[in-house]
């Protein structure tokens, strides 16, 4: 089955690999895995690790953007960097893997929205305000505050540019505040259900419902500490439970968030200026990109309809991006008409 994924760390992975002298990693590692998994659309997060020295965040983000551009160019016509709805359509028509770029944590902007149009011009189309902690724009999920004045300005500026705001990693107060600022596009690219796994990075049922009402998609996360239910020993069943709960609470707007943690951790281990302790709780519950087949099989055994599977694995995210990127709108609810009867 074809797949569209709302969160992957490949921009940071490519930059880290290239810094370690490993060039062509998009071709040698990702291309075959994407193809085998049926991945036709992947959102890549430009993520600057908190251990980055002060003042170097913007440079690090630009290194990741440069790495993606160079690696895509080295792959011939296999990939397409997508910034508009027309380019998204073209990539599908040509059989290319569409790559869309997001910013996970606005730290590279340095505390104001002045540089946001520059990053937008360089291809960033989705914006997450924070990672887990606090920055100049908002509190992350480990904190209790909301948005700062700079954060409110940044959200409005992002919407003016036609960008979607990613609410994964944001505090509960920040989540509410973003939704109160206007009707611009929002999503949660890689979050699970707090009612099933009580972690502040996960979303409450009310938050899931609110995202559904805003026509936003929610990408389920397969990392262990965000997915494991208390006393459960079946990781695949845990993932199915989160996905089905997101589907129910959002009115059918679930998608694949994935967030493969080991790829990033292994790339970090190759950069001497950083040290990353591998925590077993961050283990991936899916067996890499090939694990999507096992997930699909388990969902089918649980009676999840084929049309709903197509929506989760591909259609919901593709339609969301087609709606929020410049050009060609789809129906206002972000879903294909033949899915309405399922909801």
Short mmCIF file of C-alpha atoms in Angstrom, two decimals:
data_model
loop_
_atom_site.label_atom_id
_atom_site.label_comp_id
_atom_site.label_asym_id
_atom_site.label_seq_id
_atom_site.Cartn_x
_atom_site.Cartn_y
_atom_site.Cartn_z
CA UNK A 1 0.00 0.00 0.00
CA UNK A 2 1.26 3.49 -0.78
CA UNK A 3 2.19 5.63 2.22
CA UNK A 4 2.46 9.29 3.22
CA UNK A 5 4.36 10.11 6.43
CA UNK A 6 3.96 13.32 8.40
CA UNK A 7 7.23 13.25 10.38
CA UNK A 8 10.72 11.96 9.68
CA UNK A 9 14.10 13.29 10.76
CA UNK A 10 15.85 12.71 7.44
CA UNK A 11 17.04 16.36 7.07
CA UNK A 12 18.98 16.15 10.35
CA UNK A 13 20.14 12.61 9.57
CA UNK A 14 21.47 13.62 6.15
CA UNK A 15 23.31 16.64 7.58
CA UNK A 16 24.85 14.57 10.38
CA UNK A 17 25.92 11.81 7.98
CA UNK A 18 27.47 14.30 5.58
CA UNK A 19 29.32 16.00 8.46
CA UNK A 20 30.78 12.56 9.23
CA UNK A 21 31.87 12.14 5.59
CA UNK A 22 28.97 9.91 4.50
CA UNK A 23 27.57 11.36 1.28
CA UNK A 24 24.74 9.94 -0.81
CA UNK A 25 22.84 8.59 2.22
CA UNK A 26 19.47 9.54 0.76
CA UNK A 27 20.16 7.18 -2.13
CA UNK A 28 22.05 4.45 -0.27
CA UNK A 29 19.75 4.20 2.75
CA UNK A 30 16.43 5.99 2.35
CA UNK A 31 15.51 5.41 -1.29
CA UNK A 32 15.18 1.62 -1.12
CA UNK A 33 13.39 1.77 2.23
CA UNK A 34 10.92 4.38 1.04
CA UNK A 35 10.23 2.38 -2.11
CA UNK A 36 9.81 -0.90 -0.22
CA UNK A 37 7.40 0.76 2.22
CA UNK A 38 5.41 2.38 -0.60
CA UNK A 39 6.27 5.85 0.73
CA UNK A 40 5.30 8.42 -1.89
CA UNK A 41 5.21 11.47 0.40
CA UNK A 42 7.39 12.21 3.45
CA UNK A 43 7.54 15.37 5.57
CA UNK A 44 11.11 15.92 6.73
CA UNK A 45 11.64 17.85 9.95
CA UNK A 46 14.53 20.29 10.20
CA UNK A 47 15.37 19.76 13.86
CA UNK A 48 18.19 21.48 15.73
CA UNK A 49 19.17 19.42 18.77
CA UNK A 50 19.05 21.23 22.15
CA UNK A 51 22.76 20.45 22.62
CA UNK A 52 23.58 22.79 19.72
CA UNK A 53 25.81 25.63 20.98
CA UNK A 54 24.02 28.96 21.50
CA UNK A 55 23.95 31.06 18.37
CA UNK A 56 24.53 28.11 16.04
CA UNK A 57 20.90 27.03 15.60
CA UNK A 58 20.28 28.94 12.38
CA UNK A 59 23.52 27.70 10.83
CA UNK A 60 22.58 24.13 11.78
CA UNK A 61 19.14 24.49 10.19
CA UNK A 62 20.66 25.88 7.00
CA UNK A 63 23.14 22.99 6.90
CA UNK A 64 20.20 20.58 6.99
CA UNK A 65 18.41 22.41 4.17
CA UNK A 66 21.60 22.39 2.10
CA UNK A 67 22.11 18.68 2.80
CA UNK A 68 18.60 17.82 1.63
CA UNK A 69 18.99 19.85 -1.56
CA UNK A 70 22.34 18.25 -2.38
CA UNK A 71 21.18 14.71 -1.62
CA UNK A 72 17.98 15.10 -3.66
CA UNK A 73 19.98 16.40 -6.62
CA UNK A 74 22.28 13.38 -6.40
CA UNK A 75 19.30 11.02 -6.71
CA UNK A 76 18.26 12.14 -10.19
CA UNK A 77 14.48 12.03 -10.63
CA UNK A 78 13.72 9.76 -7.67
CA UNK A 79 12.70 12.61 -5.35
CA UNK A 80 10.96 15.95 -5.67
CA UNK A 81 11.24 18.78 -3.16
CA UNK A 82 7.65 20.00 -3.00
CA UNK A 83 6.51 23.51 -2.02
CA UNK A 84 3.18 23.87 -3.89
CA UNK A 85 0.08 21.81 -4.56
CA UNK A 86 1.00 21.69 -8.24
CA UNK A 87 4.42 20.25 -7.41
CA UNK A 88 2.72 17.68 -5.17
CA UNK A 89 0.51 16.63 -8.08
CA UNK A 90 3.47 16.56 -10.47
CA UNK A 91 5.49 14.31 -8.17
CA UNK A 92 2.66 11.80 -7.97
CA UNK A 93 2.13 11.86 -11.72
CA UNK A 94 5.85 11.28 -12.37
CA UNK A 95 6.22 8.54 -9.76
CA UNK A 96 8.61 10.60 -7.64
CA UNK A 97 8.80 10.52 -3.86
CA UNK A 98 7.54 13.93 -2.68
CA UNK A 99 9.52 15.53 0.14
CA UNK A 100 8.02 18.43 2.11
CA UNK A 101 10.03 20.31 4.74
CA UNK A 102 8.99 21.38 8.22
CA UNK A 103 10.75 23.20 11.07
CA UNK A 104 10.57 21.29 14.36
CA UNK A 105 11.21 23.96 16.97
CA UNK A 106 11.53 27.62 15.99
CA UNK A 107 14.83 28.20 17.83
CA UNK A 108 16.73 28.89 14.56
CA UNK A 109 14.63 32.03 14.12
CA UNK A 110 16.36 33.64 17.08
CA UNK A 111 13.30 34.96 18.93
CA UNK A 112 11.47 36.89 16.19
CA UNK A 113 9.53 36.10 13.02
CA UNK A 114 11.78 38.27 10.84
CA UNK A 115 13.62 35.30 9.31
CA UNK A 116 10.52 33.17 8.76
CA UNK A 117 9.94 34.41 5.17
CA UNK A 118 13.54 33.43 4.35
CA UNK A 119 13.05 29.88 5.59
CA UNK A 120 9.73 29.79 3.75
CA UNK A 121 11.53 30.82 0.58
CA UNK A 122 14.01 27.99 1.20
CA UNK A 123 11.19 25.46 1.27
CA UNK A 124 9.85 25.24 4.84
CA UNK A 125 6.08 24.75 4.70
CA UNK A 126 5.18 23.59 8.22
CA UNK A 127 6.21 25.14 11.54
CA UNK A 128 6.46 23.67 15.02
CA UNK A 129 7.05 26.31 17.68
CA UNK A 130 8.93 24.20 20.22
CA UNK A 131 10.53 20.90 21.02
CA UNK A 132 9.93 19.66 24.59
CA UNK A 133 11.31 22.62 26.51
CA UNK A 134 10.82 26.38 26.55
CA UNK A 135 12.09 28.82 23.93
CA UNK A 136 11.48 32.44 23.00
CA UNK A 137 8.15 31.59 21.37
CA UNK A 138 6.35 29.10 23.61
CA UNK A 139 6.52 26.40 26.23
CA UNK A 140 6.98 22.83 25.11
CA UNK A 141 5.20 19.84 26.58
CA UNK A 142 7.54 19.66 29.57
CA UNK A 143 6.43 23.13 30.69
CA UNK A 144 3.10 24.64 31.71
CA UNK A 145 3.01 28.06 30.05
CA UNK A 146 1.60 29.12 26.70
CA UNK A 147 2.83 31.37 23.90
CA UNK A 148 4.88 34.51 24.30
CA UNK A 149 4.08 37.70 22.39
CA UNK A 150 6.77 36.64 19.90
CA UNK A 151 5.09 33.24 19.60
CA UNK A 152 1.70 34.73 18.85
CA UNK A 153 3.26 36.95 16.21
CA UNK A 154 5.07 33.94 14.72
CA UNK A 155 1.88 31.89 14.39
CA UNK A 156 0.07 34.73 12.66
CA UNK A 157 3.04 35.33 10.36
CA UNK A 158 3.22 31.63 9.47
CA UNK A 159 -0.45 31.59 8.52
CA UNK A 160 -0.01 34.74 6.45
CA UNK A 161 2.71 32.92 4.51
CA UNK A 162 0.39 29.95 3.98
CA UNK A 163 2.24 27.64 6.36
CA UNK A 164 0.64 25.04 8.63
CA UNK A 165 1.41 25.11 12.36
CA UNK A 166 2.43 21.79 13.92
CA UNK A 167 1.13 21.35 17.48
CA UNK A 168 3.16 18.25 18.39
CA UNK A 169 5.56 19.00 21.30
CA UNK A 170 3.60 22.10 22.35
CA UNK A 171 2.31 22.57 25.91
CA UNK A 172 -1.41 22.20 26.61
CA UNK A 173 -1.75 25.94 27.17
CA UNK A 174 0.13 26.67 23.95
CA UNK A 175 -2.08 24.24 22.05
CA UNK A 176 -5.21 26.08 23.18
CA UNK A 177 -3.70 29.46 22.44
CA UNK A 178 -2.70 28.61 18.87
CA UNK A 179 -6.25 27.49 18.10
CA UNK A 180 -7.60 30.72 19.58
CA UNK A 181 -5.48 32.93 17.33
CA UNK A 182 -7.31 32.22 14.07
CA UNK A 183 -8.43 29.62 11.56
CA UNK A 184 -5.11 28.90 9.90
CA UNK A 185 -4.13 25.28 9.13
CA UNK A 186 -2.91 23.12 12.02
CA UNK A 187 -1.83 19.52 12.51
CA UNK A 188 -0.07 17.29 15.02
CA UNK A 189 2.54 15.50 12.94
CA UNK A 190 3.74 12.87 15.44
CA UNK A 191 1.64 12.50 18.60
CA UNK A 192 -0.39 9.77 20.29
CA UNK A 193 -3.30 9.53 22.74
CA UNK A 194 -2.77 10.56 26.34
CA UNK A 195 -5.78 8.50 27.40
CA UNK A 196 -3.90 5.35 26.29
CA UNK A 197 -0.34 6.35 27.22
CA UNK A 198 -0.22 9.09 29.89
CA UNK A 199 2.69 11.17 28.64
CA UNK A 200 2.59 14.99 28.24
CA UNK A 201 3.86 14.66 24.65
CA UNK A 202 0.61 12.89 23.77
CA UNK A 203 -2.72 14.59 23.10
CA UNK A 204 -5.84 14.57 25.22
CA UNK A 205 -9.15 13.45 23.75
CA UNK A 206 -10.32 17.08 23.73
CA UNK A 207 -7.22 18.09 21.76
CA UNK A 208 -7.78 15.31 19.23
CA UNK A 209 -11.40 16.39 18.81
CA UNK A 210 -10.34 20.02 18.38
CA UNK A 211 -7.87 19.09 15.64
CA UNK A 212 -10.57 17.10 13.85
CA UNK A 213 -12.91 20.08 13.95
CA UNK A 214 -10.14 22.24 12.45
CA UNK A 215 -9.64 19.73 9.60
CA UNK A 216 -6.15 18.98 10.86
CA UNK A 217 -4.49 15.58 10.63
CA UNK A 218 -2.84 13.70 13.49
CA UNK A 219 0.12 11.44 12.74
CA UNK A 220 0.46 8.56 15.21
CA UNK A 221 3.92 8.04 16.71
CA UNK A 222 5.51 4.58 16.87
CA UNK A 223 8.22 5.37 19.45
CA UNK A 224 7.87 3.13 22.50
CA UNK A 225 7.58 5.67 25.32
CA UNK A 226 4.75 7.48 23.53
CA UNK A 227 2.86 4.36 22.45
CA UNK A 228 3.16 1.66 25.12
CA UNK A 229 -0.03 1.23 27.13
CA UNK A 230 0.35 0.31 30.81
CA UNK A 231 1.04 -3.42 31.25
CA UNK A 232 0.95 -4.09 27.49
CA UNK A 233 3.47 -6.43 25.89
CA UNK A 234 2.25 -6.19 22.29
CA UNK A 235 3.75 -3.12 20.66
CA UNK A 236 1.92 -3.58 17.38
CA UNK A 237 -1.39 -3.81 19.20
CA UNK A 238 -0.51 -0.62 21.08
CA UNK A 239 0.07 1.20 17.79
CA UNK A 240 -3.24 -0.02 16.40
CA UNK A 241 -5.02 1.17 19.54
CA UNK A 242 -3.58 4.67 19.21
CA UNK A 243 -4.33 4.86 15.52
CA UNK A 244 -7.93 3.72 15.94
CA UNK A 245 -8.48 6.11 18.86
CA UNK A 246 -7.11 9.02 16.83
CA UNK A 247 -9.38 7.99 13.96
CA UNK A 248 -12.44 7.98 16.22
CA UNK A 249 -11.68 11.22 18.06
CA UNK A 250 -10.68 13.26 14.99
CA UNK A 251 -13.47 12.04 12.73
CA UNK A 252 -11.17 9.98 10.51
CA UNK A 253 -8.18 12.33 10.25
CA UNK A 254 -5.44 9.96 11.40
CA UNK A 255 -2.25 9.53 9.38
CA UNK A 256 1.23 8.02 9.68
CA UNK A 257 3.53 10.09 11.90
CA UNK A 258 6.04 7.29 12.61
CA UNK A 259 9.05 9.34 13.87
CA UNK A 260 11.69 6.61 13.63
CA UNK A 261 13.99 7.38 16.55
CA UNK A 262 16.90 5.01 15.92
CA UNK A 263 17.82 6.54 12.54
CA UNK A 264 18.39 9.89 14.22
CA UNK A 265 20.15 8.44 17.27
CA UNK A 266 22.58 6.47 15.09
CA UNK A 267 23.35 9.56 13.03
CA UNK A 268 23.93 11.61 16.19
CA UNK A 269 26.42 9.04 17.44
CA UNK A 270 28.66 9.84 14.44
CA UNK A 271 29.09 13.49 15.34
CA UNK A 272 31.77 13.93 17.96
CA UNK A 273 30.51 17.29 19.19
CA UNK A 274 27.37 15.60 20.52
CA UNK A 275 26.77 12.69 22.82
CA UNK A 276 23.40 11.00 22.88
CA UNK A 277 22.59 8.32 25.42
CA UNK A 278 20.31 5.71 23.91
CA UNK A 279 17.29 5.25 26.17
CA UNK A 280 15.48 1.91 25.60
CA UNK A 281 12.17 3.73 26.09
CA UNK A 282 12.90 5.48 22.76
CA UNK A 283 12.96 2.18 20.89
CA UNK A 284 10.97 1.97 17.67
CA UNK A 285 7.99 -0.37 17.89
CA UNK A 286 7.91 -0.87 14.12
CA UNK A 287 10.73 -2.78 12.46
CA UNK A 288 11.83 0.17 10.39
CA UNK A 289 10.05 1.22 7.23
CA UNK A 290 9.31 -2.40 6.39
CA UNK A 291 7.19 -2.58 9.55
CA UNK A 292 4.34 -0.78 7.81
CA UNK A 293 3.33 -4.08 6.22
CA UNK A 294 2.87 -5.70 9.64
CA UNK A 295 0.86 -2.69 10.80
CA UNK A 296 -1.40 -2.88 7.77
CA UNK A 297 -1.95 -6.62 8.29
CA UNK A 298 -2.83 -6.17 11.96
CA UNK A 299 -5.31 -3.39 11.18
CA UNK A 300 -6.99 -5.54 8.54
CA UNK A 301 -7.29 -8.39 11.05
CA UNK A 302 -8.99 -5.96 13.42
CA UNK A 303 -11.57 -5.21 10.73
CA UNK A 304 -10.38 -1.74 9.73
CA UNK A 305 -11.97 -1.03 6.31
CA UNK A 306 -9.75 -0.88 3.21
CA UNK A 307 -10.87 2.66 2.34
CA UNK A 308 -10.04 3.80 5.86
CA UNK A 309 -6.61 2.18 5.60
CA UNK A 310 -5.97 4.06 2.37
CA UNK A 311 -6.93 7.29 4.12
CA UNK A 312 -4.65 6.68 7.11
CA UNK A 313 -1.70 5.42 5.12
CA UNK A 314 -1.88 7.99 2.34
CA UNK A 315 -5.00 9.98 1.48
CA UNK A 316 -5.50 12.08 4.59
CA UNK A 317 -2.02 13.59 4.65
CA UNK A 318 -1.82 14.02 0.88
CA UNK A 319 -5.16 15.83 0.86
CA UNK A 320 -4.22 17.97 3.85
CA UNK A 321 -1.04 19.16 2.14
CA UNK A 322 -2.81 19.63 -1.17
CA UNK A 323 -5.23 21.91 0.65
CA UNK A 324 -2.71 23.97 2.64
CA UNK A 325 0.06 24.29 0.05
CA UNK A 326 -0.39 27.06 -2.54
CA UNK A 327 -2.75 25.92 -5.29
CA UNK A 328 -5.57 23.37 -5.94
CA UNK A 329 -7.92 22.94 -2.98
CA UNK A 330 -9.69 19.70 -2.04
CA UNK A 331 -13.04 19.43 -0.18
CA UNK A 332 -13.20 21.59 2.94
CA UNK A 333 -13.10 18.64 5.36
CA UNK A 334 -9.77 17.50 3.89
CA UNK A 335 -11.06 14.03 3.06
CA UNK A 336 -12.05 12.39 -0.18
CA UNK A 337 -15.81 12.12 -0.66
CA UNK A 338 -15.79 8.31 -0.62
CA UNK A 339 -14.58 8.31 2.98
CA UNK A 340 -17.45 10.32 4.43
CA UNK A 341 -19.67 7.27 4.75
CA UNK A 342 -17.07 5.55 6.96
CA UNK A 343 -16.91 8.29 9.59
#
